[in-house]
PDB file of C-alpha atoms in Angstrom:
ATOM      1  CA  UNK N   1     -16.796   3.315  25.807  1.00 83.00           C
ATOM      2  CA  UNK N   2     -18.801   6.050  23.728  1.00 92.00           C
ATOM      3  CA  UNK N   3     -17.915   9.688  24.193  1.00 95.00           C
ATOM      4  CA  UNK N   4     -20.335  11.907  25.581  1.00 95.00           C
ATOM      5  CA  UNK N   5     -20.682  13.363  22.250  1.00 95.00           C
ATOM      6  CA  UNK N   6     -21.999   9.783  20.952  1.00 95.00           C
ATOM      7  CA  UNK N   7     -24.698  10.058  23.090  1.00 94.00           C
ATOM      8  CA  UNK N   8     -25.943  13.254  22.385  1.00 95.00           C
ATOM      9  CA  UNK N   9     -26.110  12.299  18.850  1.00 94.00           C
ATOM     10  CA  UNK N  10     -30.115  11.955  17.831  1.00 94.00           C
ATOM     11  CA  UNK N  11     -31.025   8.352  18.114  1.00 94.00           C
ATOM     12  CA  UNK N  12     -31.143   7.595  14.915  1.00 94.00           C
ATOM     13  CA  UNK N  13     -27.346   8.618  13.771  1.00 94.00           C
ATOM     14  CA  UNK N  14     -26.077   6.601  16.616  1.00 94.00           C
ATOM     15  CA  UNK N  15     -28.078   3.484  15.423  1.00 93.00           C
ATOM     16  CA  UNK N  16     -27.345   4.172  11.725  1.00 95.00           C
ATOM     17  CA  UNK N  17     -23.307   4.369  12.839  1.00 96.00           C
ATOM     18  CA  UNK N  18     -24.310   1.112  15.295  1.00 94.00           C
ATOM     19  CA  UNK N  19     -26.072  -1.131  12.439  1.00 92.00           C
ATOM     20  CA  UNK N  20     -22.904  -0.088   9.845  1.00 95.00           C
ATOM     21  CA  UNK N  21     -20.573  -1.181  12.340  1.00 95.00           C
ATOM     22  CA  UNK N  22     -22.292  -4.572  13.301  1.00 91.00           C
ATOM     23  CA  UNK N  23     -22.128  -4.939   9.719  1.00 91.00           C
ATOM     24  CA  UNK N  24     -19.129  -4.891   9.224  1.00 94.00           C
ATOM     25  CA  UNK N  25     -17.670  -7.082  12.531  1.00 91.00           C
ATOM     26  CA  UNK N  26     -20.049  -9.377  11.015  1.00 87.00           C
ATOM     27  CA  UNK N  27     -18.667  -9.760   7.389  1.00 90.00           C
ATOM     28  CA  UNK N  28     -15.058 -10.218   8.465  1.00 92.00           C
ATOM     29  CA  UNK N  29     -13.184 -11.468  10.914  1.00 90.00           C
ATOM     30  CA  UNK N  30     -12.011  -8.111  13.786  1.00 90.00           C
ATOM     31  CA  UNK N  31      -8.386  -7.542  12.534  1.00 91.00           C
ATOM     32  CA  UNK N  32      -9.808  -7.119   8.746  1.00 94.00           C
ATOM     33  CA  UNK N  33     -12.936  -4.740   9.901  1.00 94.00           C
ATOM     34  CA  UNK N  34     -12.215  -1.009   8.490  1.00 96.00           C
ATOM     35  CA  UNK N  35     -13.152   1.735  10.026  1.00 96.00           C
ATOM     36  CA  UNK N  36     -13.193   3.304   6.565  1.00 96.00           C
ATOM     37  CA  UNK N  37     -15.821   0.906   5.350  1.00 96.00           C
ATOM     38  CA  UNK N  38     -17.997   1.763   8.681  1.00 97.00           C
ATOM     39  CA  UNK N  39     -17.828   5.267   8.214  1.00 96.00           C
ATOM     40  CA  UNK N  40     -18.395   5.160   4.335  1.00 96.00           C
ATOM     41  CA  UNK N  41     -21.554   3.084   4.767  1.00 96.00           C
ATOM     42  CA  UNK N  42     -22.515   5.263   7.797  1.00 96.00           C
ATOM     43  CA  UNK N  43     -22.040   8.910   6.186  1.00 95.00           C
ATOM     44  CA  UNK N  44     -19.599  10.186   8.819  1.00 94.00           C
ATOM     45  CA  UNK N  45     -16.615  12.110   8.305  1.00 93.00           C
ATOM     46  CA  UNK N  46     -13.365  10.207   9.984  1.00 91.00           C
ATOM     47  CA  UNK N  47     -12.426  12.963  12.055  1.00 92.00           C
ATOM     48  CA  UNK N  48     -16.390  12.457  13.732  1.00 94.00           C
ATOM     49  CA  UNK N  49     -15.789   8.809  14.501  1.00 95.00           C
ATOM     50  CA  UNK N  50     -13.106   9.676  16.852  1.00 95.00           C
ATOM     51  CA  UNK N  51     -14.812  12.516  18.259  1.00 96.00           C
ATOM     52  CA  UNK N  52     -17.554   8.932  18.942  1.00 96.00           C
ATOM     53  CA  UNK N  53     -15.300   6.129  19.757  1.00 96.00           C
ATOM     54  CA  UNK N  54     -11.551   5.968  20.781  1.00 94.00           C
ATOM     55  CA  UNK N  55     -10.607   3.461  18.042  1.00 94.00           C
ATOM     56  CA  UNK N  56     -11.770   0.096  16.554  1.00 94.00           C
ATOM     57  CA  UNK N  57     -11.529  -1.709  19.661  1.00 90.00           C
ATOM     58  CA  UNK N  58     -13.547   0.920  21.632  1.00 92.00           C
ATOM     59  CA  UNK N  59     -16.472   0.289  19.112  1.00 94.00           C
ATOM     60  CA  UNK N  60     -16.545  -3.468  19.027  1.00 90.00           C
ATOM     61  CA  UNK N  61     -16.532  -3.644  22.865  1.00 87.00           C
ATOM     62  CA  UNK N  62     -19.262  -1.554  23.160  1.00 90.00           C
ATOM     63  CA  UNK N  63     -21.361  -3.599  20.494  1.00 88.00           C
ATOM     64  CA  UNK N  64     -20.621  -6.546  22.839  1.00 83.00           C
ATOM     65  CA  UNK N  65     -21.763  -4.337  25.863  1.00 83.00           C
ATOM     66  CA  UNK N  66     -25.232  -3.850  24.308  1.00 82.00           C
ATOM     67  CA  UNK N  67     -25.267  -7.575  23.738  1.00 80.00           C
ATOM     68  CA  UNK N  68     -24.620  -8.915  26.673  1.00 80.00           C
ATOM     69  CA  UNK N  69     -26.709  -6.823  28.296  1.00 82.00           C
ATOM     70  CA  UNK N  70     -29.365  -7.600  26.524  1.00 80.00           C
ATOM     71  CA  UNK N  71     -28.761 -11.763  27.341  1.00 82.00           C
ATOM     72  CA  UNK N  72     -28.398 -10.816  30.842  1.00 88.00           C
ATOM     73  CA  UNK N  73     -31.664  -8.835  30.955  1.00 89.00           C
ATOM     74  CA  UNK N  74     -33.210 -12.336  29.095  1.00 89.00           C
ATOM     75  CA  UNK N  75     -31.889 -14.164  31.728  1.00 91.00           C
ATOM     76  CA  UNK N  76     -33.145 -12.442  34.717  1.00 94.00           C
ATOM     77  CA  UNK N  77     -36.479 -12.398  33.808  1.00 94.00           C
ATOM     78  CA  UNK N  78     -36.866 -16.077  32.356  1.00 95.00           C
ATOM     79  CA  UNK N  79     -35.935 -16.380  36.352  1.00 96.00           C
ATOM     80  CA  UNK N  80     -38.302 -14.278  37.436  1.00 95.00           C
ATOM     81  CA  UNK N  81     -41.070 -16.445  35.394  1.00 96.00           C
ATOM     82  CA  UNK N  82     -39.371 -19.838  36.992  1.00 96.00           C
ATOM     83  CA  UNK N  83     -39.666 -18.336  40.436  1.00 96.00           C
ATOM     84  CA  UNK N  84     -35.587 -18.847  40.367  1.00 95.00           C
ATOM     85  CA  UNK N  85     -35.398 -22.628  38.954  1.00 96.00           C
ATOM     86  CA  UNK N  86     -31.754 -22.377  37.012  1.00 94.00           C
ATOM     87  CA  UNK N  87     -32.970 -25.122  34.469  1.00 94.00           C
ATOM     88  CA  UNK N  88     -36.381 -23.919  33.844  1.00 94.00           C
ATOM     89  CA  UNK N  89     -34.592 -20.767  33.249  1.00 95.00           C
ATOM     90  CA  UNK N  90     -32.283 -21.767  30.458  1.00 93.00           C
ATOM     91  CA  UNK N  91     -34.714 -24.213  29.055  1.00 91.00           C
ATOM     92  CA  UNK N  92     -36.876 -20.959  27.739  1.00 92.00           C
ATOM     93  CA  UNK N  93     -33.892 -19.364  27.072  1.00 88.00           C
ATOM     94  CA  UNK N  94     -33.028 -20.801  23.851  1.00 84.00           C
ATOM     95  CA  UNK N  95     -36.390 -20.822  22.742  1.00 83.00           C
ATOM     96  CA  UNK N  96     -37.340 -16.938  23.771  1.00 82.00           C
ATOM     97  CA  UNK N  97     -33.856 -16.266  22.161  1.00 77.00           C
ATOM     98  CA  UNK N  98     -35.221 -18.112  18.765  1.00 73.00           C
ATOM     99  CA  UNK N  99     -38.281 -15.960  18.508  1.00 72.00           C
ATOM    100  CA  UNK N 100     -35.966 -12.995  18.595  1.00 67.00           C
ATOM    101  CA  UNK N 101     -34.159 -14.280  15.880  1.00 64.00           C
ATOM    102  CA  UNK N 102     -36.263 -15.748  13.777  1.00 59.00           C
ATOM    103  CA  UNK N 103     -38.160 -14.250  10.528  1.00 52.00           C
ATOM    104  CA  UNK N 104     -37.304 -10.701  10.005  1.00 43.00           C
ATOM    105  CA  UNK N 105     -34.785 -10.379  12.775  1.00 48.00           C
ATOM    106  CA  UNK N 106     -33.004 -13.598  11.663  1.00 48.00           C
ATOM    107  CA  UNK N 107     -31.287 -10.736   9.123  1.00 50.00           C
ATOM    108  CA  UNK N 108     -31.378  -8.256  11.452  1.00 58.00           C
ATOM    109  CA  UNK N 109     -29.492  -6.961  14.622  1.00 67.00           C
ATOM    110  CA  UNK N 110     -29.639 -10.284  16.299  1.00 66.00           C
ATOM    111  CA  UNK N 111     -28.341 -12.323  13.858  1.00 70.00           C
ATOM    112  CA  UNK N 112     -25.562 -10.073  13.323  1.00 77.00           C
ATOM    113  CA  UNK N 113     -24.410  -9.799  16.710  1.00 76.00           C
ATOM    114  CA  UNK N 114     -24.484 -14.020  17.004  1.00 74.00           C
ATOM    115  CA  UNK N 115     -22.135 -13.719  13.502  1.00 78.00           C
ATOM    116  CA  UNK N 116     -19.847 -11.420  15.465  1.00 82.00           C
ATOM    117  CA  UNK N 117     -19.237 -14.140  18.134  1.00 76.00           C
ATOM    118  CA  UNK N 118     -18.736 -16.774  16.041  1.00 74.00           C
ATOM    119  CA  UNK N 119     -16.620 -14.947  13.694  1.00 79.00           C
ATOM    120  CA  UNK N 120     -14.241 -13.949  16.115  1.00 75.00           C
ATOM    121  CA  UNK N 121     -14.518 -17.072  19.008  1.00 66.00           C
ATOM    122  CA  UNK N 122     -10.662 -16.576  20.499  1.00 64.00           C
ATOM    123  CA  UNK N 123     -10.025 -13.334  19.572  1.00 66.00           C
ATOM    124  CA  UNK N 124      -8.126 -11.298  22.509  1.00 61.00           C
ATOM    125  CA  UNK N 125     -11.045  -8.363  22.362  1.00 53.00           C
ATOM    126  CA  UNK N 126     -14.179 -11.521  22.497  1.00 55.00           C
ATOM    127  CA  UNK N 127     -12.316 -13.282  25.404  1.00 52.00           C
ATOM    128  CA  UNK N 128     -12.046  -9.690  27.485  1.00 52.00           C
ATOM    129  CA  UNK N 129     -15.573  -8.919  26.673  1.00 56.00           C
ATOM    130  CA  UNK N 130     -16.204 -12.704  28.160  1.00 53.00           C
ATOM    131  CA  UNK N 131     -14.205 -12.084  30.987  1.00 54.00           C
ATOM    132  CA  UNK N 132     -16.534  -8.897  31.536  1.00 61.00           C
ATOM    133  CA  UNK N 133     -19.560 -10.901  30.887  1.00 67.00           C
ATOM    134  CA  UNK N 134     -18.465 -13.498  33.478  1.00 71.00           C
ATOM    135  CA  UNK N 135     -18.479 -11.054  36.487  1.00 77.00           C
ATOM    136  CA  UNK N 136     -21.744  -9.019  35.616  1.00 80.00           C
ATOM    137  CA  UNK N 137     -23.957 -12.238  34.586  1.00 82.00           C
ATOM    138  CA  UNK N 138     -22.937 -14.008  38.080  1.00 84.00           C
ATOM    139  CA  UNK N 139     -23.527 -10.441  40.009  1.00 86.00           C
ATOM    140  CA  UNK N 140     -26.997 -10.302  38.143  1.00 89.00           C
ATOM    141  CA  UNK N 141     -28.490 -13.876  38.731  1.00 89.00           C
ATOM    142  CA  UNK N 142     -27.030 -14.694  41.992  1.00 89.00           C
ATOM    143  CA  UNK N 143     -29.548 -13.154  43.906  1.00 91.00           C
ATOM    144  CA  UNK N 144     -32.180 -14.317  41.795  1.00 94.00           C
ATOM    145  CA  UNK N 145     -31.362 -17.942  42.050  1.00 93.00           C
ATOM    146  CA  UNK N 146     -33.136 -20.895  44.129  1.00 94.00           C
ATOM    147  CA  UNK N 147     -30.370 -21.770  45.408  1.00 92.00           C
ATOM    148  CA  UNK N 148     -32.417 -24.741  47.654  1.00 92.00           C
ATOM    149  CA  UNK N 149     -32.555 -26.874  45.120  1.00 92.00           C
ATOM    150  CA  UNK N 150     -29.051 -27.067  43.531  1.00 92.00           C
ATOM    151  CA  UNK N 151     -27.051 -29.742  45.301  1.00 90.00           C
ATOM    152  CA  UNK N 152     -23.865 -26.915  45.205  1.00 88.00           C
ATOM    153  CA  UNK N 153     -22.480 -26.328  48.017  1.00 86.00           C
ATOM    154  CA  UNK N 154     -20.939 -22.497  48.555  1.00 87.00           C
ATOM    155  CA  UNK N 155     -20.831 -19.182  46.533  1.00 86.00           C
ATOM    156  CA  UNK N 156     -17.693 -20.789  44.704  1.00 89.00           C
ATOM    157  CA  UNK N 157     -19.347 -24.390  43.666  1.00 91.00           C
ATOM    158  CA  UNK N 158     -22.450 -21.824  42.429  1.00 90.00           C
ATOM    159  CA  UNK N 159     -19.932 -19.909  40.673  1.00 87.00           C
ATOM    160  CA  UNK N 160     -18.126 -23.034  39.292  1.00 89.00           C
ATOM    161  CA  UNK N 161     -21.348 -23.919  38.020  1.00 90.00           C
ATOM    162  CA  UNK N 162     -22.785 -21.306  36.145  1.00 88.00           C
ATOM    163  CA  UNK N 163     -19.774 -20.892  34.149  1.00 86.00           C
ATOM    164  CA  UNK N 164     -19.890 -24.672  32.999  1.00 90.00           C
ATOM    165  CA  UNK N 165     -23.453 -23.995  31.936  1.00 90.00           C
ATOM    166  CA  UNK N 166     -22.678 -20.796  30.577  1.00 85.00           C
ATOM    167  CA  UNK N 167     -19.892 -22.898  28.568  1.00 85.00           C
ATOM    168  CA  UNK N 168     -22.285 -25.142  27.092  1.00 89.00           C
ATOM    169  CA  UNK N 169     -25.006 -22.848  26.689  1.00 87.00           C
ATOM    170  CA  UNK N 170     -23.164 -20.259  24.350  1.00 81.00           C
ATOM    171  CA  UNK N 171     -21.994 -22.171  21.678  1.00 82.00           C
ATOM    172  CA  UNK N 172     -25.573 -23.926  21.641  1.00 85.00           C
ATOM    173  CA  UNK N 173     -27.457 -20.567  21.154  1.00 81.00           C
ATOM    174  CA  UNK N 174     -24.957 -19.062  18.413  1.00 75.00           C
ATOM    175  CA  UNK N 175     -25.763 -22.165  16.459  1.00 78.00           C
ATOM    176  CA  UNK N 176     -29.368 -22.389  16.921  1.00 77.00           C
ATOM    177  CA  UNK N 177     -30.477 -19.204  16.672  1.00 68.00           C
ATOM    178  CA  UNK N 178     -28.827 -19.057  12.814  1.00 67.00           C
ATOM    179  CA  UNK N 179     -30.247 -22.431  12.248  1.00 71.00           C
ATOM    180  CA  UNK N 180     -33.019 -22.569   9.407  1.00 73.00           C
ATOM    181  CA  UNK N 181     -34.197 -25.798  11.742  1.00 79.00           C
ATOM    182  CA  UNK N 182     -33.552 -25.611  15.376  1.00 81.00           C
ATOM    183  CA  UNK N 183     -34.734 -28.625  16.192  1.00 86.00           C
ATOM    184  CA  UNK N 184     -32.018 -30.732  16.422  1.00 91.00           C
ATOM    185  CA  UNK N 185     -29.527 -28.134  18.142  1.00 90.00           C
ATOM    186  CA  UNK N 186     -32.613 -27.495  20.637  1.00 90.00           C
ATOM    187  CA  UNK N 187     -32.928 -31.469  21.478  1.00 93.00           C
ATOM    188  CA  UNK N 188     -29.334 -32.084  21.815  1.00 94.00           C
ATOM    189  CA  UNK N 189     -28.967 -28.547  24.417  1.00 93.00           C
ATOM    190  CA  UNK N 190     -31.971 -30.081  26.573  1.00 93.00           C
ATOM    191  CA  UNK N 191     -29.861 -33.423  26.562  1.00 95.00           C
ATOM    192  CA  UNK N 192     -26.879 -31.566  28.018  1.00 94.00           C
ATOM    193  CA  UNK N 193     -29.407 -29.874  30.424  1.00 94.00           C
ATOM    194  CA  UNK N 194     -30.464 -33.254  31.615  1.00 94.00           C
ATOM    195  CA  UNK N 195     -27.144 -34.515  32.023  1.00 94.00           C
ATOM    196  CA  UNK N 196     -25.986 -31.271  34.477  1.00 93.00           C
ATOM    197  CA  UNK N 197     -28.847 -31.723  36.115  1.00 91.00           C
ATOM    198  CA  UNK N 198     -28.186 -35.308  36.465  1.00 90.00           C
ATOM    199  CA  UNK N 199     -24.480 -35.691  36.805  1.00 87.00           C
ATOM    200  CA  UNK N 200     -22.480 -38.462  35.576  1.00 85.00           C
ATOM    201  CA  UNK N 201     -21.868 -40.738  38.426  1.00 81.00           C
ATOM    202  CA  UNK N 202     -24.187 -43.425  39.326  1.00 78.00           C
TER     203      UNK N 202
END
């Protein structure tokens, strides 16, 4: 994580330093980003990275931090607004995700952090930072669930659950969002909605 001296940065330096570094995870692939490039295109001496940020890894995990955050936040209140209904929930949530992304921001921090992901699906530091995820989503929307009308029975079923929709949901958004037309990625998430919601056994 960032120093202490990161943070008492002014706002803007830390953002310019931020945007130069999402920039760069998202042209290449994480074991060809340079830390070189990052601190060219951000102005900063070497030796006041590291006074920032331990190393590479330290950086790109905290970029994925700020994301996930950020989906969890979405999350919680798109199940605030569906008065805890899991599918109503992640219905609006690739749409309200799409209006983020779309336009101006479909160039912008957004789109950069979704060409992050993909560029780097598999990678050791991704899967940690998914691990991470994992445990803070479920500790967030737990207690904001209905839980009386999902036919799951236990905390570990619930669990079990959310990561399966978690595992279809992901991919889903980091190809809509990017998507010039949504549409189709949009009506084939809602079918794999139905069919959770459904199951598969007659």
């Amino acid at each position: 994580m960032p120093t202490d001296t990161f943070f008492r940065l002014p706002e803007s330096k830390r953002e310019t330093l931020l945007r130069c570094a999402r920039q760069e995870f998202a042209r290449v692939p994480y074991p060809d980003a340079s830390i070189n490039r990052i601190i060219h295109s951000a102005g900063i001496p070497r030796g006041s990275f590291y006074m920032y940020f331990e190393d590479k890894s330290d950086l790109f995990l905290y970029l994925m931090d700020q994301f996930v955050d950020a989906f969890i936040e979405t999350v919680c209140q798109l199940l605030e607004e569906e008065n805890g209904n899991l599918f109503l929930a992640f219905q609006g949530l690739f749409d309200r995700l799409w209006v983020r992304c779309s336009n101006s921001c479909r160039e912008g921090h957004a789109a950069e952090v979704i060409t992050i992901l993909r560029r780097n699906a598999g990678m050791p530091h991704t899967m940690a930072m998914g691990q991470s995820y994992g445990r803070r989503f479920l500790s967030q929307i737990l207690p904001r669930l209905d839980r009386s009308i999902l036919a799951l029975e236990g905390d570990e079923e619930l669990e079990n659950g959310l990561r399966i929709l978690l595992s279809v949901t992901l991919p889903m958004l980091c190809e809509g969002v990017l998507a010039e037309d949504s549409g189709p990625i949009r009506a084939r998430y809602l079918s794999y909605l139905t069919i959770l919601k459904r199951g598969m056994l007659r």
